[in-house]
Short mmCIF file of the C-alpha atoms (twelve columns), coordinates in Angstrom:
data_MODEL
# 
_entry.id   MODEL 
# 
loop_
_atom_site.group_PDB 
_atom_site.id 
_atom_site.type_symbol 
_atom_site.label_atom_id 
_atom_site.label_alt_id 
_atom_site.label_comp_id 
_atom_site.label_asym_id 
_atom_site.label_seq_id 
_atom_site.Cartn_x 
_atom_site.Cartn_y 
_atom_site.Cartn_z 
_atom_site.pdbx_PDB_model_num 
ATOM 1   C CA . MET A 1   25.252 47.970  -22.140 1 
ATOM 2   C CA . LYS A 2   22.509 47.249  -24.126 1 
ATOM 3   C CA . LEU A 3   24.380 44.012  -25.811 1 
ATOM 4   C CA . ALA A 4   25.794 42.975  -22.316 1 
ATOM 5   C CA . GLN A 5   21.972 43.224  -21.154 1 
ATOM 6   C CA . GLU A 6   20.661 41.557  -24.017 1 
ATOM 7   C CA . ALA A 7   23.469 38.497  -23.994 1 
ATOM 8   C CA . LEU A 8   23.401 38.194  -20.075 1 
ATOM 9   C CA . LYS A 9   19.355 37.982  -20.012 1 
ATOM 10  C CA . HIS A 10  19.120 34.761  -21.346 1 
ATOM 11  C CA . LYS A 11  19.367 32.477  -18.177 1 
ATOM 12  C CA . GLY A 12  17.202 29.648  -19.645 1 
ATOM 13  C CA . LEU A 13  20.602 28.568  -21.389 1 
ATOM 14  C CA . LEU A 14  22.150 27.147  -18.246 1 
ATOM 15  C CA . GLN A 15  18.859 25.186  -17.973 1 
ATOM 16  C CA . LYS A 16  19.166 24.006  -21.421 1 
ATOM 17  C CA . ILE A 17  22.334 22.546  -21.377 1 
ATOM 18  C CA . PRO A 18  21.577 19.018  -21.120 1 
ATOM 19  C CA . ALA A 19  18.705 19.244  -23.576 1 
ATOM 20  C CA . VAL A 20  21.886 20.625  -25.871 1 
ATOM 21  C CA . TYR A 21  23.605 17.667  -25.518 1 
ATOM 22  C CA . ARG A 22  20.707 15.625  -25.979 1 
ATOM 23  C CA . MET A 23  19.666 17.511  -29.185 1 
ATOM 24  C CA . ILE A 24  23.557 17.132  -30.679 1 
ATOM 25  C CA . LYS A 25  23.546 13.521  -29.635 1 
ATOM 26  C CA . ALA A 26  19.932 12.840  -30.922 1 
ATOM 27  C CA . TRP A 27  21.448 14.699  -34.402 1 
ATOM 28  C CA . ARG A 28  24.602 12.441  -34.679 1 
ATOM 29  C CA . SER A 29  22.447 9.522   -34.355 1 
ATOM 30  C CA . GLY A 30  20.051 10.987  -37.107 1 
ATOM 31  C CA . LYS A 31  17.203 10.535  -35.376 1 
ATOM 32  C CA . TYR A 32  16.633 14.520  -34.822 1 
ATOM 33  C CA . ASN A 33  16.886 16.215  -38.231 1 
ATOM 34  C CA . MET A 34  18.207 19.922  -38.277 1 
ATOM 35  C CA . LYS A 35  20.056 22.298  -40.520 1 
ATOM 36  C CA . ILE A 36  23.664 21.989  -39.841 1 
ATOM 37  C CA . THR A 37  23.569 26.145  -39.699 1 
ATOM 38  C CA . ASP A 38  22.006 25.898  -36.420 1 
ATOM 39  C CA . ILE A 39  24.398 24.116  -34.614 1 
ATOM 40  C CA . LEU A 40  27.498 25.615  -36.451 1 
ATOM 41  C CA . PHE A 41  26.842 29.451  -36.141 1 
ATOM 42  C CA . PRO A 42  26.088 28.567  -32.048 1 
ATOM 43  C CA . ALA A 43  29.233 26.507  -31.675 1 
ATOM 44  C CA . LEU A 44  31.630 28.957  -33.691 1 
ATOM 45  C CA . ALA A 45  30.448 32.078  -31.304 1 
ATOM 46  C CA . LEU A 46  31.157 29.632  -28.561 1 
ATOM 47  C CA . VAL A 47  35.100 29.157  -29.982 1 
ATOM 48  C CA . TYR A 48  35.701 32.651  -30.789 1 
ATOM 49  C CA . VAL A 49  34.220 33.886  -27.274 1 
ATOM 50  C CA . ILE A 50  36.649 31.760  -25.941 1 
ATOM 51  C CA . SER A 51  39.503 32.145  -28.078 1 
ATOM 52  C CA . PRO A 52  42.173 34.823  -27.070 1 
ATOM 53  C CA . ILE A 53  41.930 36.131  -30.755 1 
ATOM 54  C CA . ASP A 54  39.144 38.998  -31.004 1 
ATOM 55  C CA . ILE A 55  38.104 41.923  -33.472 1 
ATOM 56  C CA . ILE A 56  38.478 44.268  -30.498 1 
ATOM 57  C CA . PRO A 57  41.144 43.006  -27.850 1 
ATOM 58  C CA . ASP A 58  39.708 41.875  -24.589 1 
ATOM 59  C CA . PHE A 59  41.996 44.535  -22.437 1 
ATOM 60  C CA . VAL A 60  40.744 47.597  -23.806 1 
ATOM 61  C CA . PRO A 61  38.751 48.230  -20.992 1 
ATOM 62  C CA . PHE A 62  34.744 48.224  -21.641 1 
ATOM 63  C CA . VAL A 63  34.898 48.133  -25.672 1 
ATOM 64  C CA . GLY A 64  37.108 44.746  -25.451 1 
ATOM 65  C CA . ALA A 65  33.936 43.072  -24.629 1 
ATOM 66  C CA . LEU A 66  31.391 44.465  -26.886 1 
ATOM 67  C CA . ASP A 67  32.667 42.181  -29.535 1 
ATOM 68  C CA . ASP A 68  32.089 38.745  -27.660 1 
ATOM 69  C CA . LEU A 69  29.067 40.266  -26.022 1 
ATOM 70  C CA . ALA A 70  27.676 41.173  -29.771 1 
ATOM 71  C CA . ILE A 71  28.373 37.697  -30.831 1 
ATOM 72  C CA . LEU A 72  26.587 36.082  -27.904 1 
ATOM 73  C CA . ALA A 73  23.691 38.427  -28.492 1 
ATOM 74  C CA . PHE A 74  23.496 36.870  -31.809 1 
ATOM 75  C CA . ALA A 75  24.238 33.059  -31.093 1 
ATOM 76  C CA . ILE A 76  22.584 32.477  -27.875 1 
ATOM 77  C CA . PRO A 77  18.702 33.100  -29.080 1 
ATOM 78  C CA . MET A 78  19.927 30.980  -32.280 1 
ATOM 79  C CA . LEU A 79  20.754 27.743  -29.811 1 
ATOM 80  C CA . LEU A 80  17.787 28.518  -27.745 1 
ATOM 81  C CA . LYS A 81  15.493 28.927  -30.292 1 
ATOM 82  C CA . GLU A 82  16.348 25.498  -31.907 1 
ATOM 83  C CA . VAL A 83  16.912 23.698  -28.349 1 
ATOM 84  C CA . ASP A 84  12.671 24.469  -28.169 1 
ATOM 85  C CA . LYS A 85  11.923 23.021  -31.304 1 
ATOM 86  C CA . TYR A 86  14.413 20.043  -30.111 1 
ATOM 87  C CA . LEU A 87  12.335 19.806  -26.593 1 
ATOM 88  C CA . ILE A 88  8.818  19.638  -28.315 1 
ATOM 89  C CA . TRP A 89  9.710  17.100  -30.832 1 
ATOM 90  C CA . GLU A 90  10.882 15.240  -27.955 1 
ATOM 91  C CA . PHE A 91  8.192  15.701  -26.151 1 
ATOM 92  C CA . GLN A 92  5.972  14.100  -29.484 1 
ATOM 93  C CA . GLN A 93  8.144  11.273  -29.619 1 
ATOM 94  C CA . LYS A 94  7.538  10.300  -25.795 1 
ATOM 95  C CA . ASP A 95  3.725  11.245  -26.953 1 
ATOM 96  C CA . LYS A 96  4.412  8.301   -29.455 1 
ATOM 97  C CA . ASN A 97  5.632  5.619   -27.171 1 
ATOM 98  C CA . PRO A 98  4.746  6.319   -23.641 1 
ATOM 99  C CA . GLN A 99  6.623  4.518   -21.004 1 
ATOM 100 C CA . GLY A 100 4.219  2.618   -19.823 1 
ATOM 101 C CA . GLN A 101 3.797  0.755   -23.143 1 
ATOM 102 C CA . ILE A 102 5.416  -2.475  -23.922 1 
ATOM 103 C CA . VAL A 103 6.729  -2.740  -27.605 1 
ATOM 104 C CA . ASP A 104 8.783  -5.977  -27.441 1 
ATOM 105 C CA . ALA A 105 9.179  -8.494  -24.602 1 
ATOM 106 C CA . GLU A 106 10.283 -11.718 -23.790 1 
ATOM 107 C CA . ILE A 107 9.352  -13.805 -21.231 1 
ATOM 108 C CA . LEU A 108 12.446 -15.407 -18.837 1 
ATOM 109 C CA . GLU A 109 11.909 -17.983 -16.363 1 
# 
């Protein structure tokens, strides 16, 4: 039961899904650096939870979901930690180039 509470207490994950998408996009384009394991482990955890193959089958009452919850309890904090780092990095990038500043412009008539 404690594992279920641990996995479900990360309500901020749903609000940070757009940031996860932006983080992956920035990482793939080479703008944001992070270790491959910081995104690989949470991705593999998601695949494991979604897949029908489990260490403990889900049809076993109560115990069947424990392996999924244990994996989520491990992966979600890892992902949230990396997303928080990304959000700080993203804010610093906006600070370096505020939207009101014109970097390059051409006058059209």
